[in-house]
mmCIF file of C-alpha atoms in Angstrom:
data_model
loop_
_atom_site.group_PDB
_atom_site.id
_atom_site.type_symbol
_atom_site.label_atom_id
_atom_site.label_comp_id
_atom_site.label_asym_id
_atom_site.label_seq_id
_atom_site.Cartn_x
_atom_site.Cartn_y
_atom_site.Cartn_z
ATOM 1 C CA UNK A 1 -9.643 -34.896 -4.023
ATOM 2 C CA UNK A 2 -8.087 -34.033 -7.165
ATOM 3 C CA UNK A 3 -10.633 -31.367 -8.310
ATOM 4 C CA UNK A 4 -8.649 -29.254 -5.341
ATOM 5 C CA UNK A 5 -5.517 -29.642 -6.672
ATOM 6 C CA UNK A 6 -4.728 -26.053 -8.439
ATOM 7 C CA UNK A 7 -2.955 -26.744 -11.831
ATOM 8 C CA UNK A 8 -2.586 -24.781 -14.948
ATOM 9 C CA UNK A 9 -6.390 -24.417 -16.124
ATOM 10 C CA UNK A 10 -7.373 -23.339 -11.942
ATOM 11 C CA UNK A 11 -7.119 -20.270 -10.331
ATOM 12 C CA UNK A 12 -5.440 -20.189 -6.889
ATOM 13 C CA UNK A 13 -8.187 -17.803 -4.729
ATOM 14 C CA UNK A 14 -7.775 -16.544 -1.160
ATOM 15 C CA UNK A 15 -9.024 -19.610 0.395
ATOM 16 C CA UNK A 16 -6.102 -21.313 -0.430
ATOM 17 C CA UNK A 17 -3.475 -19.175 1.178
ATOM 18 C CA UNK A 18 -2.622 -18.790 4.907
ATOM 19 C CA UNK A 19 -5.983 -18.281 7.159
ATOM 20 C CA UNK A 20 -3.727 -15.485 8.671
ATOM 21 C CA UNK A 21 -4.090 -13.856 5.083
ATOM 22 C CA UNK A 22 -7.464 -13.908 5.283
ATOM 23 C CA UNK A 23 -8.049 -12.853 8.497
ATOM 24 C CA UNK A 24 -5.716 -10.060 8.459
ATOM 25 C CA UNK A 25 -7.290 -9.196 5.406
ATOM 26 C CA UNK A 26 -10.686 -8.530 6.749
ATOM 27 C CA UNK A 27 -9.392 -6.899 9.709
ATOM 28 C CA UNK A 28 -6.648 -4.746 8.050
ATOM 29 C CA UNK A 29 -9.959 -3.502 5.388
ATOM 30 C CA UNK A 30 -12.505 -2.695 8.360
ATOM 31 C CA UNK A 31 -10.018 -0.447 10.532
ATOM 32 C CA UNK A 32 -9.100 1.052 7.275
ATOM 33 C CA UNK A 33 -12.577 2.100 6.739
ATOM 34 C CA UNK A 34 -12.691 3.223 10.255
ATOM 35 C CA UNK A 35 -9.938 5.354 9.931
ATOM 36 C CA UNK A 36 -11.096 7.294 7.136
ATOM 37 C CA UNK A 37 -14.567 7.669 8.750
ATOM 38 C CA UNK A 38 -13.450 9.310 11.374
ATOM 39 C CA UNK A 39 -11.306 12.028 9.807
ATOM 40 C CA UNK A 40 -14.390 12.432 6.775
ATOM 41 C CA UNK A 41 -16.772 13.327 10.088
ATOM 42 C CA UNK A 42 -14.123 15.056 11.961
ATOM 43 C CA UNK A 43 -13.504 17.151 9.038
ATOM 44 C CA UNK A 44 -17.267 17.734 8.686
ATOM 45 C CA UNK A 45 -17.839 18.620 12.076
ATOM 46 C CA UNK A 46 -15.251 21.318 11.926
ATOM 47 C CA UNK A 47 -16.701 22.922 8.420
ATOM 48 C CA UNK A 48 -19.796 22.619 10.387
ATOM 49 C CA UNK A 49 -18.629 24.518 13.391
ATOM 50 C CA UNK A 50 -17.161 27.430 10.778
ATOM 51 C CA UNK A 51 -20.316 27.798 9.158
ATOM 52 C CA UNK A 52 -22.014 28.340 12.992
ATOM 53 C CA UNK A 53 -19.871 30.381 14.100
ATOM 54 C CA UNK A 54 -20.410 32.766 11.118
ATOM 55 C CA UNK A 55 -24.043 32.653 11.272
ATOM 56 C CA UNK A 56 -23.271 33.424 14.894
ATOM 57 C CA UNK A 57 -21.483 36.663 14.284
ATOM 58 C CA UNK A 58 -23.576 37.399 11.077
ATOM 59 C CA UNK A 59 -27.022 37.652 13.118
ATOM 60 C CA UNK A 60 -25.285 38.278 16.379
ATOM 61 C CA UNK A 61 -27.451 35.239 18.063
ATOM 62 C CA UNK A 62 -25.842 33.333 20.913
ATOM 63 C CA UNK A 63 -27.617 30.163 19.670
ATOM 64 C CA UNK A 64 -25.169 29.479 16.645
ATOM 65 C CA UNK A 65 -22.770 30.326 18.870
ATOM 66 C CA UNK A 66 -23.554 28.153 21.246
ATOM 67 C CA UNK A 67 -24.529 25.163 18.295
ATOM 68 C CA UNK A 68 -20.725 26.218 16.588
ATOM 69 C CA UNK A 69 -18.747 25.605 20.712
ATOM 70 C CA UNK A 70 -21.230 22.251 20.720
ATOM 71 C CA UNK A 71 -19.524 21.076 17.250
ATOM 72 C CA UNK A 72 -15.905 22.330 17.771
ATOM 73 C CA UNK A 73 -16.212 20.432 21.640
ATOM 74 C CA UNK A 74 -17.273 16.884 19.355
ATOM 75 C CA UNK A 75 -14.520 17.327 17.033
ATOM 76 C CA UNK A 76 -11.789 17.497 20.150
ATOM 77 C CA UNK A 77 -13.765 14.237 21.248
ATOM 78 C CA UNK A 78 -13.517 12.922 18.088
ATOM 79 C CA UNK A 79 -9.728 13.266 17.611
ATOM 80 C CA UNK A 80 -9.165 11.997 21.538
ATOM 81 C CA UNK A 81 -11.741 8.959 20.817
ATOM 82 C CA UNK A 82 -9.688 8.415 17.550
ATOM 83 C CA UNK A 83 -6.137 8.644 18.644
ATOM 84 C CA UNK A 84 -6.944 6.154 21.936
ATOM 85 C CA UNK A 85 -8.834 3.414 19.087
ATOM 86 C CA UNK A 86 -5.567 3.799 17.271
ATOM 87 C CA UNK A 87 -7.609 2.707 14.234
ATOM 88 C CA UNK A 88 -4.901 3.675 11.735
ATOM 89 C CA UNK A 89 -2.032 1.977 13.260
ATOM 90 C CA UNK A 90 -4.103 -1.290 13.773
ATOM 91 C CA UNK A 91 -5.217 -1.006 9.767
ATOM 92 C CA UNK A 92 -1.380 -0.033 8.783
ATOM 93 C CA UNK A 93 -0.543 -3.149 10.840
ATOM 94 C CA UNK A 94 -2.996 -5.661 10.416
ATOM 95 C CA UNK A 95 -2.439 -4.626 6.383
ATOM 96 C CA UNK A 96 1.297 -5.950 7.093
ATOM 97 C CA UNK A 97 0.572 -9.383 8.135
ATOM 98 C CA UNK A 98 -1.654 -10.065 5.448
ATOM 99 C CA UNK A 99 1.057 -8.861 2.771
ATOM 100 C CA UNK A 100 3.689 -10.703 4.928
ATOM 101 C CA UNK A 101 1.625 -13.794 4.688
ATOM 102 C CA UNK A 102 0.707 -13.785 1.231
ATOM 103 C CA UNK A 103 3.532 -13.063 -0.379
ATOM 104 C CA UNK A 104 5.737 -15.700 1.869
ATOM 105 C CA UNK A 105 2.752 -18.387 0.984
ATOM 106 C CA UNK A 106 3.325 -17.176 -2.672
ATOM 107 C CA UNK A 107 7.289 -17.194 -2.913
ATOM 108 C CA UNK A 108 7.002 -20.831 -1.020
ATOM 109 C CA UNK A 109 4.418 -22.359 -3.440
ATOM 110 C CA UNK A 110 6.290 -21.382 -6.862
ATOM 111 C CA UNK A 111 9.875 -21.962 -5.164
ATOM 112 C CA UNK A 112 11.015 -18.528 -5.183
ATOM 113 C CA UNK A 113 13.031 -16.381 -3.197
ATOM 114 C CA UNK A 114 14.893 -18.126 0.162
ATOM 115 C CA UNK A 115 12.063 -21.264 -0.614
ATOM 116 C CA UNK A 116 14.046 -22.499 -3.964
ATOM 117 C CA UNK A 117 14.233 -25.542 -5.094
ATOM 118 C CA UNK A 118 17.378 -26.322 -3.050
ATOM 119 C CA UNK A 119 16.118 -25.062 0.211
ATOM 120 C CA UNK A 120 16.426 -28.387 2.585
ATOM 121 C CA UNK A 121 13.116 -27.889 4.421
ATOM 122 C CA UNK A 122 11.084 -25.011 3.127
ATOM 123 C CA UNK A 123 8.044 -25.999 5.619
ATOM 124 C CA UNK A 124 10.080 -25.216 8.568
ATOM 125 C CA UNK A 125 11.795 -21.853 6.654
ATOM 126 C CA UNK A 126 8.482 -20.932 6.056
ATOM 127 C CA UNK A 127 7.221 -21.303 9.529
ATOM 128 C CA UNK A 128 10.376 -19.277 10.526
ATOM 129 C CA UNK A 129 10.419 -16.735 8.609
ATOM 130 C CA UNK A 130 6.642 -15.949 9.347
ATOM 131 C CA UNK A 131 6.936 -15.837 13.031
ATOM 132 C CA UNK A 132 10.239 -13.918 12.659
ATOM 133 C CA UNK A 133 8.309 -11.072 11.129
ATOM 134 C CA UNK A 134 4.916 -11.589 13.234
ATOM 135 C CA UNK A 135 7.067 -11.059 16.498
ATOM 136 C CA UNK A 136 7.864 -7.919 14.850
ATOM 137 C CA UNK A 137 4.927 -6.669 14.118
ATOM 138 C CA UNK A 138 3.679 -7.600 17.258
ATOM 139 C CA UNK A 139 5.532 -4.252 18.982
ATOM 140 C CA UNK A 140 3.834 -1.800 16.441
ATOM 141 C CA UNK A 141 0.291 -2.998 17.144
ATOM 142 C CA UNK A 142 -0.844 -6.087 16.012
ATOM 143 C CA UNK A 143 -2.715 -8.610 17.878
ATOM 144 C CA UNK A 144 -2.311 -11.992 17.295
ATOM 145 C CA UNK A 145 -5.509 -13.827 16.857
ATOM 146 C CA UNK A 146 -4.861 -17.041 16.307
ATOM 147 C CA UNK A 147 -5.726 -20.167 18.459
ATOM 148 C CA UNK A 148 -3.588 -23.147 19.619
ATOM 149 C CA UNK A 149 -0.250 -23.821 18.058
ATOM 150 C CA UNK A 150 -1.976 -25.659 14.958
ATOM 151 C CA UNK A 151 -2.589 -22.596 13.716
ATOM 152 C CA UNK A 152 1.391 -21.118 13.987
ATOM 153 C CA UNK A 153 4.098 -22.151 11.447
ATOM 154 C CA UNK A 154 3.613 -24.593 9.604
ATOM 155 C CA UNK A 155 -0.014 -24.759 10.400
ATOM 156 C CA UNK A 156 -0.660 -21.572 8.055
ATOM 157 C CA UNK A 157 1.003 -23.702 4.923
ATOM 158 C CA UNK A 158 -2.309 -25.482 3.171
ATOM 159 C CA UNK A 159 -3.303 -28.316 1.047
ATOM 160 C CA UNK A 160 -3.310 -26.395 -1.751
ATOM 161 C CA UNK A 161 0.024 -24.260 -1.086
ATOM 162 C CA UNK A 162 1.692 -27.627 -0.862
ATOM 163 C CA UNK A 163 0.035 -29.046 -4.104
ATOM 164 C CA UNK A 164 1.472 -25.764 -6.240
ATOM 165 C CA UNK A 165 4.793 -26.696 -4.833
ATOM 166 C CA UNK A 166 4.642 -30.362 -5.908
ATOM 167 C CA UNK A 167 4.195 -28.937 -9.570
ATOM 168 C CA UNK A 168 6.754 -29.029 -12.026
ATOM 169 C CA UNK A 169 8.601 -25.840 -13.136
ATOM 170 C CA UNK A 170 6.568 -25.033 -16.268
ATOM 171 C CA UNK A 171 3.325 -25.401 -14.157
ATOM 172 C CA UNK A 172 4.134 -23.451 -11.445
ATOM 173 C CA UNK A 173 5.492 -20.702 -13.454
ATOM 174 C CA UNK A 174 2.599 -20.543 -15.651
ATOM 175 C CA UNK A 175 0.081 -20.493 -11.951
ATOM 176 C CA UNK A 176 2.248 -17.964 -10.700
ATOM 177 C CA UNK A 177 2.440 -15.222 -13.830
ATOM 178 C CA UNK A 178 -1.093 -16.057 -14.249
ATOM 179 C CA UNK A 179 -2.812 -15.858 -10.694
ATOM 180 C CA UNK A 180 -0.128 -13.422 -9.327
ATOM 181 C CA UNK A 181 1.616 -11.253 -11.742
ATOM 182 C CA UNK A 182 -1.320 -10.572 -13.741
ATOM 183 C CA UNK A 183 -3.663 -10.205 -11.021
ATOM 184 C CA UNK A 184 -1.212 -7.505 -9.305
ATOM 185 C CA UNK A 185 -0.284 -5.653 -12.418
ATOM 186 C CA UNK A 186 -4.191 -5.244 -13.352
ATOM 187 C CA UNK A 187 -4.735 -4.159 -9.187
ATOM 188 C CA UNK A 188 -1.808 -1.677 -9.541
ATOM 189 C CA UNK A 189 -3.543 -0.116 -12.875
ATOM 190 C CA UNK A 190 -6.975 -0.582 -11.471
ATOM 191 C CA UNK A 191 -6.328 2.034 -8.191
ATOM 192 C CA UNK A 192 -3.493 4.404 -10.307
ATOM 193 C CA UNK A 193 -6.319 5.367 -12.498
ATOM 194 C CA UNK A 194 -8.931 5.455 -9.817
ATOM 195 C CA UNK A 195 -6.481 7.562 -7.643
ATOM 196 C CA UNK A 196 -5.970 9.576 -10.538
ATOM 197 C CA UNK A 197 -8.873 10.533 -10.989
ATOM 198 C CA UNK A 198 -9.478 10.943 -7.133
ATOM 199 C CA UNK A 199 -6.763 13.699 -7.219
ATOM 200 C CA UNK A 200 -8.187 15.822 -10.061
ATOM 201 C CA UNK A 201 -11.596 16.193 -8.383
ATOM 202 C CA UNK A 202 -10.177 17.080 -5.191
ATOM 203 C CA UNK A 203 -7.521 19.412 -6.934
ATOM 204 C CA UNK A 204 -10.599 20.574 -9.154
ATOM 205 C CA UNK A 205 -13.493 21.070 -5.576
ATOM 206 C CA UNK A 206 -10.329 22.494 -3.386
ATOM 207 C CA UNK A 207 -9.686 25.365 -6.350
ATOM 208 C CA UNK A 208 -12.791 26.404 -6.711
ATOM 209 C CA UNK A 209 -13.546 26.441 -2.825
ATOM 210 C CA UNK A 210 -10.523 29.145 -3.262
ATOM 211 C CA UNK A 211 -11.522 30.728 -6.130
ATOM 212 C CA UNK A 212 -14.860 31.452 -3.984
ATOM 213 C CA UNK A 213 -12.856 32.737 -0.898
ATOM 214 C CA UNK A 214 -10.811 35.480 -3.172
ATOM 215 C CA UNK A 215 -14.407 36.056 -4.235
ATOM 216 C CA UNK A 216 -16.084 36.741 -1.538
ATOM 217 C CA UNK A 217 -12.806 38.395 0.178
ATOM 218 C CA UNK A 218 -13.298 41.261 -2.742
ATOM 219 C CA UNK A 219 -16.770 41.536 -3.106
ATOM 220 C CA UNK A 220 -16.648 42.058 1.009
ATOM 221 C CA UNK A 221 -13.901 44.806 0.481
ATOM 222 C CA UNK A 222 -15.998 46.180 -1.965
ATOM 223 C CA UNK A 223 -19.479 45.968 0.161
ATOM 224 C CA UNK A 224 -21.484 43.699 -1.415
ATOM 225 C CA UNK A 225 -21.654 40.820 0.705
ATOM 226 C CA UNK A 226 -21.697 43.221 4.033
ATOM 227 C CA UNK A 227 -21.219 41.086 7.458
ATOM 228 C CA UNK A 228 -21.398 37.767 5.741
ATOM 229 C CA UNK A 229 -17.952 36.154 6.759
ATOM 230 C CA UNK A 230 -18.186 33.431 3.229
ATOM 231 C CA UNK A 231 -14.097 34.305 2.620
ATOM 232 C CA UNK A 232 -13.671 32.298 5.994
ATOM 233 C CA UNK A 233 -16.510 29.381 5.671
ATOM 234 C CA UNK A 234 -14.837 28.822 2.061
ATOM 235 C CA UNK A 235 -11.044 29.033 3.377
ATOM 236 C CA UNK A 236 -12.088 26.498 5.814
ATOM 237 C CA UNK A 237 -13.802 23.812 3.543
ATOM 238 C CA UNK A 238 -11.022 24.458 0.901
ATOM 239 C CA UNK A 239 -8.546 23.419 3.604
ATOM 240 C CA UNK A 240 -10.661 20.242 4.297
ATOM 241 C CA UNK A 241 -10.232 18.931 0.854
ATOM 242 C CA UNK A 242 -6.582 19.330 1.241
ATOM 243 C CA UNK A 243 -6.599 17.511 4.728
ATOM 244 C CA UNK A 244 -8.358 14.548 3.107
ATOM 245 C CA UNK A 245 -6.496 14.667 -0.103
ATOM 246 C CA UNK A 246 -3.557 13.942 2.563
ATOM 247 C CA UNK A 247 -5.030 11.418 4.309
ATOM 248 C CA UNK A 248 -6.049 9.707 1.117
ATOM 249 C CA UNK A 249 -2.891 10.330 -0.431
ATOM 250 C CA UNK A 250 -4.130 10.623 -4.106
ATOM 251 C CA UNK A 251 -1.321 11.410 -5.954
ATOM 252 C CA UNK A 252 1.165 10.012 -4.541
ATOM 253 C CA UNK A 253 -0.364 6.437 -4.665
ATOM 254 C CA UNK A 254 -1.047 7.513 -8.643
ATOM 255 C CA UNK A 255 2.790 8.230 -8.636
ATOM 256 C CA UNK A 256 3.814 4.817 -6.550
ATOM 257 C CA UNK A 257 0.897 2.434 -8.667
ATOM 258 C CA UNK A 258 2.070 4.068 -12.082
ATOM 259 C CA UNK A 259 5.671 3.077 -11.408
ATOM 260 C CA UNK A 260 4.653 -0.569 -10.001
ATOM 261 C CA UNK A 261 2.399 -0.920 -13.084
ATOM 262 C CA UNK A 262 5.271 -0.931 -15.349
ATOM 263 C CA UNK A 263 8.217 -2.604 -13.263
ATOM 264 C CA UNK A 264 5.823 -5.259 -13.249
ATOM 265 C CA UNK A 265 4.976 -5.777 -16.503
ATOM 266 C CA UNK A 266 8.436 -5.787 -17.433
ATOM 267 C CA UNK A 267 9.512 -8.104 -14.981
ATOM 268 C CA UNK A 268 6.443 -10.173 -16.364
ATOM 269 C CA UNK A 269 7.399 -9.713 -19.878
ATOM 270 C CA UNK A 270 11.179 -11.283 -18.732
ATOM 271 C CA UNK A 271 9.969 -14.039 -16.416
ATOM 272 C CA UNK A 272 8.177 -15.386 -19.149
ATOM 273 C CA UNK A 273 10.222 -15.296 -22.018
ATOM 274 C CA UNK A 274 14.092 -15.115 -20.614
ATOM 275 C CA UNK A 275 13.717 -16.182 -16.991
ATOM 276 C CA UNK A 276 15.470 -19.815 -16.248
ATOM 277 C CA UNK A 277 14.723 -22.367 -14.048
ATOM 278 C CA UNK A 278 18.144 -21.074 -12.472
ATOM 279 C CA UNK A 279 17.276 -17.750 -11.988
ATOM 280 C CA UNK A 280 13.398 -18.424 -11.219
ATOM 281 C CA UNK A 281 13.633 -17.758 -7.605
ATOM 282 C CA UNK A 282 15.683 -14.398 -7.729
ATOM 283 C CA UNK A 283 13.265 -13.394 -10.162
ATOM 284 C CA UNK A 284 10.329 -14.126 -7.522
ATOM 285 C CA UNK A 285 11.622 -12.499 -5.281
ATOM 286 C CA UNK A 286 12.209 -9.494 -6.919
ATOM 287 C CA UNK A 287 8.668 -9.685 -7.928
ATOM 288 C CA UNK A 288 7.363 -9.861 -4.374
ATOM 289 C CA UNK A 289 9.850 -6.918 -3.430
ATOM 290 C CA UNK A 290 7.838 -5.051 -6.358
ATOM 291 C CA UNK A 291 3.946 -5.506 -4.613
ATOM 292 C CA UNK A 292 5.284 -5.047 -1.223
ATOM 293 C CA UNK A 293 3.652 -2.346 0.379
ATOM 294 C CA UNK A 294 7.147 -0.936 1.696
ATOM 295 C CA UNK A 295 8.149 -0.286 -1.859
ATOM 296 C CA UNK A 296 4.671 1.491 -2.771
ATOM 297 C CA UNK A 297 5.707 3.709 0.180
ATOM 298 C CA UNK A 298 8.704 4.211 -0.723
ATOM 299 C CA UNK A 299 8.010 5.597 -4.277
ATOM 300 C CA UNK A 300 5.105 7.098 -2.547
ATOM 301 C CA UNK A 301 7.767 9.508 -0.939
ATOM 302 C CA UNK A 302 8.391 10.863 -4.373
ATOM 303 C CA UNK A 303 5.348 11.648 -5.812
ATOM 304 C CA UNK A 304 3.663 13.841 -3.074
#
């Protein structure tokens, strides 16, 4: 039994927090995927129909005309089969509970936050203030999986939450800058730079997709190019890399993750050097306010 005890030399992994973690996890990661699916092949279908419909007029043939109405009638079915599946809603929510979960499995393992040291029975605060926030997010969209009433409250609090809790100070501080801190400040650098670079391609495919359009626009006033419509098949796939650079939200997640990146390693720096017993479960708390996916948004807002 005691080789699944975390302690200082372990590393806490996502089979010891809440099985509503987990699950929420996998289901917040699949309707994220099918989210962005459908707008990448929704935006495809549309650049598609563009490009028939100019083929349509260039050659005066009512069978890319007919091919372009076929694509522009699947992207309306698309969007309609899309906004009933709600797929981004359910991602955006099922993406809550597993934050929600994880962090309130985190601040009650190391003692922070409203779980301190003092805090009379931190099982049943725990158990609260998870279903407090589940009944929440139960009018935006989630669905609530879980079976029998084992699996509610307390029944999300494991073995190996409730070892980390046991620990003293020293070793719980040490899991928790170790297996959390670190781990979130190296995530937070890990997608800045990816979305980063994300953004300059985009920014880098979209400009030359205009560049091409004022091309084609002159050499068409000029005569070159004659009844070939390019100026409006490049206009339109120009404006599909800015649709998905929305939906994917490059730079302002490089704005949000840049700014989380160093708040944390700050705080880090602090919690492990100047940070008190005392003032250990502020601190937490604070930290957790830092990953939360509210305060990514938030900075998000400021770096479109």
């Amino acid at each position: 039994m005691s080789t699944a005890v975390p302690g200082p030399s372990t590393t806490l992994t996502d089979r010891d927090l809440p099985p509503l973690f987990r699950a929420s996890d996998q289901w917040a990661i699949a309707r994220q995927s099918e989210s962005f699916r459908a707008v990448r092949t929704q935006l495809v279908v549309l650049l598609l129909g563009t490009a028939a419909a100019m083929l349509a007029e260039r050659l005066d043939s009512h069978v890319p005309a007919a091919f372009a109405a076929v694509l522009y009638a699947l992207s309306i079915a698309m969007g309609l089969h899309t906004s009933r599946r709600r797929a981004r809603a359910r991602w955006q929510a099922h993406r809550a509970v597993a934050e929600l979960s994880k962090s309130l499995a985190w601040q009650y393992m190391v003692h922070g936050g409203p779980f301190h040291s003092r805090a009379p029975h931190p099982d049943a605060l725990f158990a609260e203030r998870l279903e407090e926030r589940l009944r929440e997010l139960r009018k935006v969209g989630w669905q609530d999986t879980r079976n029998g009433a084992g699996t509610r409250g307390t029944g999300q609090i494991t073995p190996a939450m409730r070892a980390v809790r046991a620990k003293p100070f020293d070793v719980r501080r040490d899991i928790y800058l170790r297996d959390r801190l670190l781990e979130q400040h190296a995530w937070y650098k890990r997608r800045a730079a990816q979305a980063h670079r994300a953004a300059m391609h985009w920014s880098s495919v979209t400009a030359l997709l205009t560049l091409l359009a004022l091309a084609a626009a002159v050499l068409r006033a000029a005569g070159v190019i004659g009844g070939w419509d390019l100026t409006g098949l490049f206009s339109a796939a120009a404006a599909a890399g800015v649709a998905w650079q929305e939906v994917r939200r490059h730079r302002p997640l490089t704005y949000a993750h840049s700014l989380v990146e160093q708040d944390l390693d700050t705080l880090r720096v602090a919690m492990t050097t100047t940070v008190t017993e005392d003032g250990w479960a502020e601190a937490v708390a604070e930290a957790e306010r830092l990953v939360s996916p509210q305060h990514s948004d938030w900075l998000g807002a400021f770096g479109g």
